[in-house]
mmCIF file of C-alpha atoms in Angstrom:
data_model
loop_
_atom_site.group_PDB
_atom_site.id
_atom_site.type_symbol
_atom_site.label_atom_id
_atom_site.label_comp_id
_atom_site.label_asym_id
_atom_site.label_seq_id
_atom_site.Cartn_x
_atom_site.Cartn_y
_atom_site.Cartn_z
ATOM 1 C CA MET H 1148 99.216 155.260 -40.490
ATOM 2 C CA LYS H 1149 97.782 158.673 -41.273
ATOM 3 C CA ARG H 1150 100.029 161.454 -42.454
ATOM 4 C CA ARG H 1151 100.256 164.543 -40.226
ATOM 5 C CA ILE H 1152 100.694 168.239 -40.994
ATOM 6 C CA GLY H 1153 101.330 171.061 -38.551
ATOM 7 C CA ILE H 1154 100.063 174.451 -39.707
ATOM 8 C CA ILE H 1155 101.767 177.372 -37.990
ATOM 9 C CA SER H 1156 99.690 180.522 -37.809
ATOM 10 C CA THR H 1157 98.823 183.320 -35.412
ATOM 11 C CA ASN H 1158 95.702 184.204 -33.509
ATOM 12 C CA SER H 1159 95.556 187.505 -35.409
ATOM 13 C CA HIS H 1160 95.032 185.547 -38.660
ATOM 14 C CA PHE H 1161 91.853 183.949 -37.354
ATOM 15 C CA ILE H 1162 89.430 186.624 -38.466
ATOM 16 C CA PRO H 1163 86.671 184.231 -39.598
ATOM 17 C CA PHE H 1164 86.048 185.870 -42.978
ATOM 18 C CA GLY H 1165 89.601 187.124 -43.510
ATOM 19 C CA GLY H 1166 91.896 185.818 -46.224
ATOM 20 C CA ALA H 1167 94.339 183.926 -43.979
ATOM 21 C CA ALA H 1168 91.561 182.226 -41.983
ATOM 22 C CA GLN H 1169 89.742 181.164 -45.136
ATOM 23 C CA PHE H 1170 93.018 179.880 -46.602
ATOM 24 C CA ILE H 1171 93.616 177.778 -43.480
ATOM 25 C CA LYS H 1172 90.013 176.554 -43.533
ATOM 26 C CA GLY H 1173 90.431 175.472 -47.176
ATOM 27 C CA LEU H 1174 93.687 173.680 -46.363
ATOM 28 C CA TYR H 1175 92.034 171.970 -43.431
ATOM 29 C CA GLN H 1176 89.158 170.731 -45.528
ATOM 30 C CA GLN H 1177 91.477 169.433 -48.263
ATOM 31 C CA TYR H 1178 93.842 167.661 -45.878
ATOM 32 C CA LEU H 1179 90.920 166.089 -44.002
ATOM 33 C CA LYS H 1180 89.461 164.879 -47.290
ATOM 34 C CA ASP H 1181 92.851 163.316 -48.078
ATOM 35 C CA ASP H 1182 92.800 161.606 -44.637
ATOM 36 C CA TRP H 1183 95.556 163.644 -42.962
ATOM 37 C CA VAL H 1184 95.688 164.615 -39.299
ATOM 38 C CA VAL H 1185 95.926 168.397 -39.117
ATOM 39 C CA ASP H 1186 97.325 170.239 -36.103
ATOM 40 C CA LEU H 1187 97.246 173.992 -35.609
ATOM 41 C CA ILE H 1188 100.267 175.566 -33.945
ATOM 42 C CA LEU H 1189 99.417 179.080 -32.753
ATOM 43 C CA ASP H 1190 101.195 181.938 -30.997
ATOM 44 C CA GLN H 1191 98.479 182.267 -28.334
ATOM 45 C CA PRO H 1192 95.112 180.735 -27.557
ATOM 46 C CA SER H 1193 92.633 181.724 -30.220
ATOM 47 C CA SER H 1194 89.865 184.126 -29.399
ATOM 48 C CA GLN H 1195 87.952 182.677 -32.366
ATOM 49 C CA ILE H 1196 86.691 179.500 -30.701
ATOM 50 C CA ASP H 1197 83.602 179.295 -32.943
ATOM 51 C CA PHE H 1198 85.783 179.482 -36.046
ATOM 52 C CA LEU H 1199 88.047 176.725 -34.732
ATOM 53 C CA LYS H 1200 85.020 174.550 -33.976
ATOM 54 C CA SER H 1201 83.813 175.057 -37.553
ATOM 55 C CA LEU H 1202 87.023 173.401 -38.785
ATOM 56 C CA ASP H 1203 86.010 170.034 -37.315
ATOM 57 C CA LEU H 1204 89.534 169.510 -36.023
ATOM 58 C CA SER H 1205 91.161 166.165 -36.738
ATOM 59 C CA GLY H 1206 94.248 166.954 -34.703
ATOM 60 C CA SER H 1207 95.081 169.329 -31.894
ATOM 61 C CA VAL H 1208 95.578 173.025 -31.342
ATOM 62 C CA TYR H 1209 98.923 173.855 -29.736
ATOM 63 C CA CYS H 1210 99.554 177.175 -27.998
ATOM 64 C CA PRO H 1211 102.185 178.247 -25.478
ATOM 65 C CA ASN H 1212 101.202 177.634 -21.853
ATOM 66 C CA ASN H 1213 102.293 181.124 -20.798
ATOM 67 C CA PRO H 1214 102.357 183.280 -23.935
ATOM 68 C CA LEU H 1215 104.446 186.406 -23.852
ATOM 69 C CA PRO H 1216 102.297 189.539 -24.143
ATOM 70 C CA TYR H 1217 102.701 191.791 -27.168
ATOM 71 C CA SER H 1218 102.427 195.075 -25.275
ATOM 72 C CA GLN H 1219 106.198 195.646 -25.330
ATOM 73 C CA HIS H 1220 106.291 194.940 -29.070
ATOM 74 C CA ARG H 1221 103.551 197.484 -29.692
ATOM 75 C CA ASN H 1222 105.656 200.081 -27.883
ATOM 76 C CA THR H 1223 108.645 199.583 -30.212
ATOM 77 C CA PHE H 1224 107.213 201.176 -33.324
ATOM 78 C CA SER H 1225 105.176 204.202 -34.217
ATOM 79 C CA PHE H 1226 104.810 204.433 -37.989
ATOM 80 C CA SER H 1227 105.481 200.915 -39.246
ATOM 81 C CA ASP H 1228 105.365 197.429 -37.788
ATOM 82 C CA SER H 1229 108.608 195.912 -36.558
ATOM 83 C CA ILE H 1230 109.832 192.400 -35.804
ATOM 84 C CA ASN H 1231 107.723 190.749 -33.125
ATOM 85 C CA PHE H 1232 110.225 188.650 -31.192
ATOM 86 C CA GLU H 1233 107.587 187.796 -28.594
ATOM 87 C CA LYS H 1234 105.396 186.251 -31.295
ATOM 88 C CA GLU H 1235 108.353 184.233 -32.590
ATOM 89 C CA ALA H 1236 109.060 182.978 -29.045
ATOM 90 C CA ASN H 1237 105.394 182.068 -28.539
ATOM 91 C CA ILE H 1238 105.338 180.092 -31.786
ATOM 92 C CA ARG H 1239 108.558 178.312 -30.804
ATOM 93 C CA SER H 1240 107.022 177.360 -27.446
ATOM 94 C CA ALA H 1241 103.860 175.967 -29.091
ATOM 95 C CA LEU H 1242 105.967 174.169 -31.695
ATOM 96 C CA MET H 1243 108.088 172.525 -28.998
ATOM 97 C CA THR H 1244 104.923 171.252 -27.325
ATOM 98 C CA ALA H 1245 103.588 169.908 -30.635
ATOM 99 C CA LEU H 1246 106.901 168.216 -31.472
ATOM 100 C CA SER H 1247 107.090 166.548 -28.076
ATOM 101 C CA SER H 1248 104.239 164.236 -29.050
ATOM 102 C CA ASN H 1249 104.063 164.303 -32.865
ATOM 103 C CA ILE H 1250 106.170 163.563 -35.926
ATOM 104 C CA TYR H 1251 105.150 165.699 -38.882
ATOM 105 C CA ASP H 1252 105.234 164.778 -42.548
ATOM 106 C CA VAL H 1253 104.898 168.475 -43.386
ATOM 107 C CA ILE H 1254 105.044 171.731 -41.481
ATOM 108 C CA LEU H 1255 103.335 174.604 -43.238
ATOM 109 C CA ILE H 1256 104.213 178.091 -42.013
ATOM 110 C CA ASN H 1257 101.406 180.550 -42.645
ATOM 111 C CA SER H 1258 102.797 183.376 -40.546
ATOM 112 C CA VAL H 1259 106.116 185.072 -41.144
ATOM 113 C CA GLU H 1260 106.900 184.832 -37.426
ATOM 114 C CA GLY H 1261 107.049 181.042 -37.781
ATOM 115 C CA LEU H 1262 110.096 181.193 -40.052
ATOM 116 C CA VAL H 1263 112.761 181.867 -37.428
ATOM 117 C CA PRO H 1264 111.650 179.144 -34.976
ATOM 118 C CA CYS H 1265 111.502 176.532 -37.748
ATOM 119 C CA TYR H 1266 114.809 177.599 -39.274
ATOM 120 C CA THR H 1267 116.763 177.844 -36.028
ATOM 121 C CA MET H 1268 115.427 174.462 -34.864
ATOM 122 C CA GLY H 1269 116.607 172.915 -38.151
ATOM 123 C CA LEU H 1270 113.222 171.316 -38.808
ATOM 124 C CA ASP H 1271 113.862 171.272 -42.552
ATOM 125 C CA THR H 1272 116.556 168.612 -41.979
ATOM 126 C CA PHE H 1273 113.907 166.224 -40.610
ATOM 127 C CA THR H 1274 110.710 167.014 -42.517
ATOM 128 C CA LYS H 1275 109.320 169.149 -45.317
ATOM 129 C CA VAL H 1276 108.860 172.760 -44.220
ATOM 130 C CA ILE H 1277 106.871 175.072 -46.478
ATOM 131 C CA PHE H 1278 106.470 178.813 -45.974
ATOM 132 C CA TYR H 1279 103.329 180.164 -47.613
ATOM 133 C CA THR H 1280 102.669 183.866 -47.355
ATOM 134 C CA HIS H 1281 100.525 186.609 -48.785
ATOM 135 C CA VAL H 1282 103.194 189.132 -47.762
ATOM 136 C CA GLU H 1283 105.567 189.191 -50.733
ATOM 137 C CA LEU H 1284 107.726 191.728 -48.928
ATOM 138 C CA SER H 1285 108.669 189.148 -46.312
ATOM 139 C CA ILE H 1286 110.550 187.139 -48.929
ATOM 140 C CA GLY H 1287 111.921 190.073 -50.897
ATOM 141 C CA LEU H 1288 109.691 189.846 -53.965
ATOM 142 C CA THR H 1289 108.561 193.466 -54.017
ATOM 143 C CA SER H 1290 109.802 196.801 -52.776
ATOM 144 C CA LYS H 1291 108.373 198.679 -49.829
ATOM 145 C CA LYS H 1292 105.386 200.694 -50.954
ATOM 146 C CA ASP H 1293 102.161 201.214 -49.079
ATOM 147 C CA THR H 1294 103.030 198.595 -46.480
ATOM 148 C CA PRO H 1295 102.608 198.630 -42.710
ATOM 149 C CA PHE H 1296 106.008 196.953 -42.260
ATOM 150 C CA SER H 1297 109.302 198.654 -41.437
ATOM 151 C CA ASP H 1298 112.399 198.410 -43.624
ATOM 152 C CA ARG H 1299 114.003 196.298 -40.881
ATOM 153 C CA PHE H 1300 111.060 193.869 -40.898
ATOM 154 C CA ILE H 1301 111.314 193.492 -44.675
ATOM 155 C CA SER H 1302 115.094 193.000 -44.591
ATOM 156 C CA TYR H 1303 115.028 190.586 -41.621
ATOM 157 C CA TYR H 1304 112.510 188.207 -43.150
ATOM 158 C CA GLY H 1305 113.634 188.785 -46.738
ATOM 159 C CA ASN H 1306 117.085 187.548 -45.781
ATOM 160 C CA MET H 1307 115.621 184.266 -44.558
ATOM 161 C CA ILE H 1308 115.396 183.025 -48.155
ATOM 162 C CA ARG H 1309 119.155 183.461 -48.503
ATOM 163 C CA ASN H 1310 119.960 181.212 -45.544
ATOM 164 C CA PRO H 1311 121.181 177.678 -46.196
ATOM 165 C CA GLY H 1312 118.603 174.972 -45.692
ATOM 166 C CA ASP H 1313 115.630 173.413 -47.344
ATOM 167 C CA ILE H 1314 112.656 175.523 -46.290
ATOM 168 C CA ILE H 1315 110.435 175.769 -49.361
ATOM 169 C CA PHE H 1316 109.345 179.342 -50.117
#
């Protein structure tokens, strides 16, 4: 039986030549080479269909059926980005759909908004959950300087590493 990984990301990370998209593409290629089934779990349907096709998907792409819009979130901040609860809810919805038909050996979170759904669902008690980020601020490794994120965003996600559980950071 093939092993299965669910990679949680967001549509905004799928800029074909951006760092996050290339990271996911590299992961995909490595897991496929190692004979894993790889599912993508996204916050909304991807606008980068050509990029997704280039991945030669071995698994499925899961998105919420009725994603919440982000217009209200965009209205909540003016000078720095805040917590996007709608994005967290969209990821949770897609994750619930993925979990209804799959058992994962690993769940890799590649978007900070995937932390809360995974943590609150207690997924780390059933499988390995890894949070990989390029945003050191989200796990409290650096101080706020030249960042688009608000102090509340940094504190909210930085505190996630202090919660009990076995999510690997």
